[in-house]
Short mmCIF file of C-alpha atoms in Angstrom, two decimals:
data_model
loop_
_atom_site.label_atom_id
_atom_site.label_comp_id
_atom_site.label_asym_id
_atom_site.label_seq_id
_atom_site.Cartn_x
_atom_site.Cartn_y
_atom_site.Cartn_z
CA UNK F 1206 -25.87 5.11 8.13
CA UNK F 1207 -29.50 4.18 9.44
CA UNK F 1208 -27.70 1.47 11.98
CA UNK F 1209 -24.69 4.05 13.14
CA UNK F 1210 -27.76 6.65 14.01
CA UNK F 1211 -29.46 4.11 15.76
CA UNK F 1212 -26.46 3.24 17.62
CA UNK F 1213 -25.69 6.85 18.72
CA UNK F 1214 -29.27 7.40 19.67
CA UNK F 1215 -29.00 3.95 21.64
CA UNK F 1216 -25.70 5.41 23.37
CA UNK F 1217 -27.26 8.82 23.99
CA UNK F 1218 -30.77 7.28 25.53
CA UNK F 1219 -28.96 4.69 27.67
CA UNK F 1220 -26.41 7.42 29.07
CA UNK F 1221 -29.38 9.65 30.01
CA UNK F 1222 -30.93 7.27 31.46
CA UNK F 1223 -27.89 6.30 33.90
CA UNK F 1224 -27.06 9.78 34.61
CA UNK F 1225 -30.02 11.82 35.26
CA UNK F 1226 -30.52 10.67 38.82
CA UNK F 1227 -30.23 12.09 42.69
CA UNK F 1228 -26.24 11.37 43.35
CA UNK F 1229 -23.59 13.47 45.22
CA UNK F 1230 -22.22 14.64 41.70
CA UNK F 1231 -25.36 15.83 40.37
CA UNK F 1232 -26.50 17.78 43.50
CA UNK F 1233 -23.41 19.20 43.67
CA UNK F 1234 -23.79 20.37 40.53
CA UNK F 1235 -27.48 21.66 41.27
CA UNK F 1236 -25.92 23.46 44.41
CA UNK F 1237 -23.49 25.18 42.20
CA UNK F 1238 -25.69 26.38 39.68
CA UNK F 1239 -28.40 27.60 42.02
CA UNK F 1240 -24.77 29.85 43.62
CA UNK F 1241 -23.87 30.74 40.01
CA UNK F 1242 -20.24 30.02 40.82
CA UNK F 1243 -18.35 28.37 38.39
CA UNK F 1244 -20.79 26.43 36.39
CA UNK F 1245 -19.38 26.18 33.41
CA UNK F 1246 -16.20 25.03 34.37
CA UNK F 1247 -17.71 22.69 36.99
CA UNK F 1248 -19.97 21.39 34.01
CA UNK F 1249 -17.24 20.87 31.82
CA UNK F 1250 -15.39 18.58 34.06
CA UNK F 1251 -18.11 16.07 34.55
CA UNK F 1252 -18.95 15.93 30.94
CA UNK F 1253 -15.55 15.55 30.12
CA UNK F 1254 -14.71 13.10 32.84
CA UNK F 1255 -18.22 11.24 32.22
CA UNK F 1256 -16.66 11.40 28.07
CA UNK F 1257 -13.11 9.58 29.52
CA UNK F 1258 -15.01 7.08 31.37
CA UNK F 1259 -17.00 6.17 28.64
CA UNK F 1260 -14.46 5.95 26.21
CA UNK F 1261 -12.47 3.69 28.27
CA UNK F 1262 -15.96 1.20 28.50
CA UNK F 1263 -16.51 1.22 25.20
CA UNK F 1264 -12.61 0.40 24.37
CA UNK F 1265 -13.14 -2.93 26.82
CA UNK F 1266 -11.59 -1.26 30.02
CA UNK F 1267 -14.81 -2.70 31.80
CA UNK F 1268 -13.72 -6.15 31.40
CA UNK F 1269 -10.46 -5.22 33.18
CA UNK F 1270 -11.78 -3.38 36.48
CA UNK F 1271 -14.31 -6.03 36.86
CA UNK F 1272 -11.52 -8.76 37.34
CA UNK F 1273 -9.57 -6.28 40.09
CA UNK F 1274 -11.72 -6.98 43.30
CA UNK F 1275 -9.41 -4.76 45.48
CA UNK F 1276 -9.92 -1.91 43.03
CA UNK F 1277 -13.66 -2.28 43.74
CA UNK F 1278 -13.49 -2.25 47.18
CA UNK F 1279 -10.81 0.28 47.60
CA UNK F 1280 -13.36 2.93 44.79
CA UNK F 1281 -16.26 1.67 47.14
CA UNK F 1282 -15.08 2.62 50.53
CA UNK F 1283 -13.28 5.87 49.36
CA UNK F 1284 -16.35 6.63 48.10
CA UNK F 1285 -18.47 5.72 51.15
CA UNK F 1286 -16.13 7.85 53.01
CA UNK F 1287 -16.93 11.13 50.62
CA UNK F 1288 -20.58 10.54 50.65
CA UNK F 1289 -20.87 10.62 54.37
CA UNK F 1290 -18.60 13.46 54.93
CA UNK F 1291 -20.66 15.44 52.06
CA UNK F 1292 -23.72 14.41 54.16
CA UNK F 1293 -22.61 15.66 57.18
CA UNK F 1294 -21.90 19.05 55.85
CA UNK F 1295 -25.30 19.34 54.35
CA UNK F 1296 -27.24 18.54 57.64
CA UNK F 1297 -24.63 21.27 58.99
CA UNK F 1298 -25.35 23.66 56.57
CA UNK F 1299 -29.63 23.05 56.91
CA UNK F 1300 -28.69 23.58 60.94
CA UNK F 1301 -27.85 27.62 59.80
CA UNK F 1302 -29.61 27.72 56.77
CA UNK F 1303 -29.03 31.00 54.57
CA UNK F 1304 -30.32 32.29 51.76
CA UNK F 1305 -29.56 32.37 48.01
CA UNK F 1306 -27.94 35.88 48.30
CA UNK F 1307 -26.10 34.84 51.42
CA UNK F 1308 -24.80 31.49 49.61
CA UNK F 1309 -23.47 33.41 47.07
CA UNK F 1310 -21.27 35.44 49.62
CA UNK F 1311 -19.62 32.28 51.04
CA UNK F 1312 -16.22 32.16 48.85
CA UNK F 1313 -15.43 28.93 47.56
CA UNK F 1314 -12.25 28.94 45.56
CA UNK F 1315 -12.21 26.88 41.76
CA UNK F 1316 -9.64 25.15 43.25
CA UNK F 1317 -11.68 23.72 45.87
CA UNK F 1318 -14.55 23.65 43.54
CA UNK F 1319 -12.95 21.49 41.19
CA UNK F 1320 -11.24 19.13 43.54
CA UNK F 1321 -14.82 18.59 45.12
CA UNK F 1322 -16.14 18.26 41.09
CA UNK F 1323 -13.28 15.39 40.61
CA UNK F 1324 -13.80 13.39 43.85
CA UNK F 1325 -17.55 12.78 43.34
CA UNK F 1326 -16.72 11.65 40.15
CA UNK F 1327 -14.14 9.46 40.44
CA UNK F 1328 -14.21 8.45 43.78
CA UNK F 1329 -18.33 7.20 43.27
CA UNK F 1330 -18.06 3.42 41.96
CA UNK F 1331 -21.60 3.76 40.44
CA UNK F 1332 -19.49 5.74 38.03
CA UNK F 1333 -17.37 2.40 37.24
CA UNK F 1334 -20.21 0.03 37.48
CA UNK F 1335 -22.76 2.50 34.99
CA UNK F 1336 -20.15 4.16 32.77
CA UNK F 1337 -17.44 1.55 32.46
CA UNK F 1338 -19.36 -1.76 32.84
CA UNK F 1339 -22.37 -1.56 31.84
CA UNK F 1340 -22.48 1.29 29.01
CA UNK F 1341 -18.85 -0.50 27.79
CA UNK F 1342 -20.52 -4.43 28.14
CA UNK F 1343 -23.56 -2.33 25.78
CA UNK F 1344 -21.07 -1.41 23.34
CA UNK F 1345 -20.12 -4.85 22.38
CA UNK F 1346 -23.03 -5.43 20.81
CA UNK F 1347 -21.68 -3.32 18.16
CA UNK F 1348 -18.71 -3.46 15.68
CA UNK F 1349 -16.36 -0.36 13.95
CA UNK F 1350 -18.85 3.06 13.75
CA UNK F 1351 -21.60 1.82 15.53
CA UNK F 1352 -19.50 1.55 18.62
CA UNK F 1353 -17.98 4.89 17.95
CA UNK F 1354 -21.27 6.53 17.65
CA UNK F 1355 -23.01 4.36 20.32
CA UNK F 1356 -20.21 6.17 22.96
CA UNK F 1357 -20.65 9.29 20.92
CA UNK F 1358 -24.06 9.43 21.95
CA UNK F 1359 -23.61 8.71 25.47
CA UNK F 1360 -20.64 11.37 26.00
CA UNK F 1361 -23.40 14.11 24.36
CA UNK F 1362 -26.11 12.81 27.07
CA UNK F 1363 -23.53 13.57 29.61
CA UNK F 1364 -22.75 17.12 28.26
CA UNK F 1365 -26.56 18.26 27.48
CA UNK F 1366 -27.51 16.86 31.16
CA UNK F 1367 -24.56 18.87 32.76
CA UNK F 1368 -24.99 21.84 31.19
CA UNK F 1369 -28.63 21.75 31.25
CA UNK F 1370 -28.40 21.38 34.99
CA UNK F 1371 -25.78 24.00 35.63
CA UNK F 1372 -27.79 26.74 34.11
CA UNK F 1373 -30.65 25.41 34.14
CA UNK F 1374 -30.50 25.91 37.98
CA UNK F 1375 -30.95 29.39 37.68
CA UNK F 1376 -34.23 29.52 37.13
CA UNK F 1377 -34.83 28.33 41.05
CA UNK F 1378 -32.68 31.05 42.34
CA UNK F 1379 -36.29 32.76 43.17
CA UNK F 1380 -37.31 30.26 45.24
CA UNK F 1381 -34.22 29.91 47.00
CA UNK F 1382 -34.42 32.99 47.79
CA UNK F 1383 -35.81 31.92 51.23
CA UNK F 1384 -34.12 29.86 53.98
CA UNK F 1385 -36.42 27.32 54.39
CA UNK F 1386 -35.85 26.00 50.72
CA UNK F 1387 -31.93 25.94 51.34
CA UNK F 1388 -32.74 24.21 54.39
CA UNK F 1389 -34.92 21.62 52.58
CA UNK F 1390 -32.32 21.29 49.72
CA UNK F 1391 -29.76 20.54 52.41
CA UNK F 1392 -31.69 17.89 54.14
CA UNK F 1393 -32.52 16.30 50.82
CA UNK F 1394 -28.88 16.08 49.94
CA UNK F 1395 -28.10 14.98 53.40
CA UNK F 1396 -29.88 12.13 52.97
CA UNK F 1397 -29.29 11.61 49.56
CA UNK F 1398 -25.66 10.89 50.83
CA UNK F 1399 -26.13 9.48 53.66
CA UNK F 1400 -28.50 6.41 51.62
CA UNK F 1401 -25.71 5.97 49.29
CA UNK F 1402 -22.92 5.81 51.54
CA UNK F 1403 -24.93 3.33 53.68
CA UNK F 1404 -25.57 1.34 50.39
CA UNK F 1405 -21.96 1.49 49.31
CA UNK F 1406 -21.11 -0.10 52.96
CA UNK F 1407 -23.78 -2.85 52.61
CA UNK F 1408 -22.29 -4.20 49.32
CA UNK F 1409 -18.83 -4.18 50.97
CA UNK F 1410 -20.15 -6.35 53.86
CA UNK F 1411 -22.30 -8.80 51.29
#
């Protein structure tokens, strides 16, 4: 039992670790959250898709994608392609800033919510190299219920940081209240994307 707990906790620390950081799934999360529009839902599917993706790591789908070169480059350039459109619409958004109450007017369907949820997910090949690769070359160092609870722990890491971030949001809303932080937030995410998309293009042409 000690060794299957320290497994999970192994799981849980290293998912953490890979997923809280500034990416074009996490801000839009953050955006979402601060709007109070569909968070739970929107959190949901990127635990649950961040869940899948581990699963299929830890079950040795990592060693698989990392033998298809045209699968990387086709997830890389998609994914290029979404950042930089993303990026583009937040440096068009901080050009006519609003504020929170005015953000929360603009209607944004689930439909559209969730389609934007699923493509920075899967169309962001960090996701493949972090989740898939790395977290499922991890698991191998462990055999029957340690890998079970090593994934275990990094599919909860994913749901507490989701969730935590969703709601957790809301306790900005005050300060973007005001333009100038929606302007701020927009630039940030601008070139957030912008820095990843440029990265994602550099590894192509390496």
């Amino acid at each position: 039992m000690p060794g299957v707990l320290a497994a999970g906790a192994d799981g849980f620390l290293l998912g953490a670790s890979l997923i809280i950081a500034i990416g074009a799934q996490n801000a839009f999360v953050l955006r979402q959250g601060l709007k109070r529009k569909f968070v739970f839902t929107i959190a949901l599917i990127c635990a649950l898709s961040d869940a899948l993706l581990i699963a299929a790591g830890v079950a040795g789908l990592g060693a698989l994608v990392r033998r298809s070169e045209a699968l990387i480059v086709i997830v890389t350039a998609g994914g290029a392609v979404l950042l930089f459109a993303y990026g583009l619409r937040a440096f068009l958004r901080a050009a006519r800033p609003g504020s929170l109450q005015a953000a929360e007017a603009r209607t944004t369907s689930l439909g559209q919510a969730v389609a934007a949820c699923l493509a920075f997910t899967f169309l962001n090949p960090h996701v493949y190299l972090d989740t898939v690769l790395l977290l499922g070359s991890l698991a191998a160092r462990y055999e029957g219920e340690g890998r079970t609870a090593y994934g275990a722990g990094a599919m909860l890491a994913s749901f507490v940081w989701f969730f935590g971030l969703g709601y957790g949001a809301r306790l900005l809303a005050p300060l973007f209240a005001d333009r100038r932080a929606w302007r701020a937030l927009d630039v940030a995410i601008g070139v957030v994307m912008w820095a990843l998309a440029a990265g994602l293009l550099a590894s192509l042409a390496a």
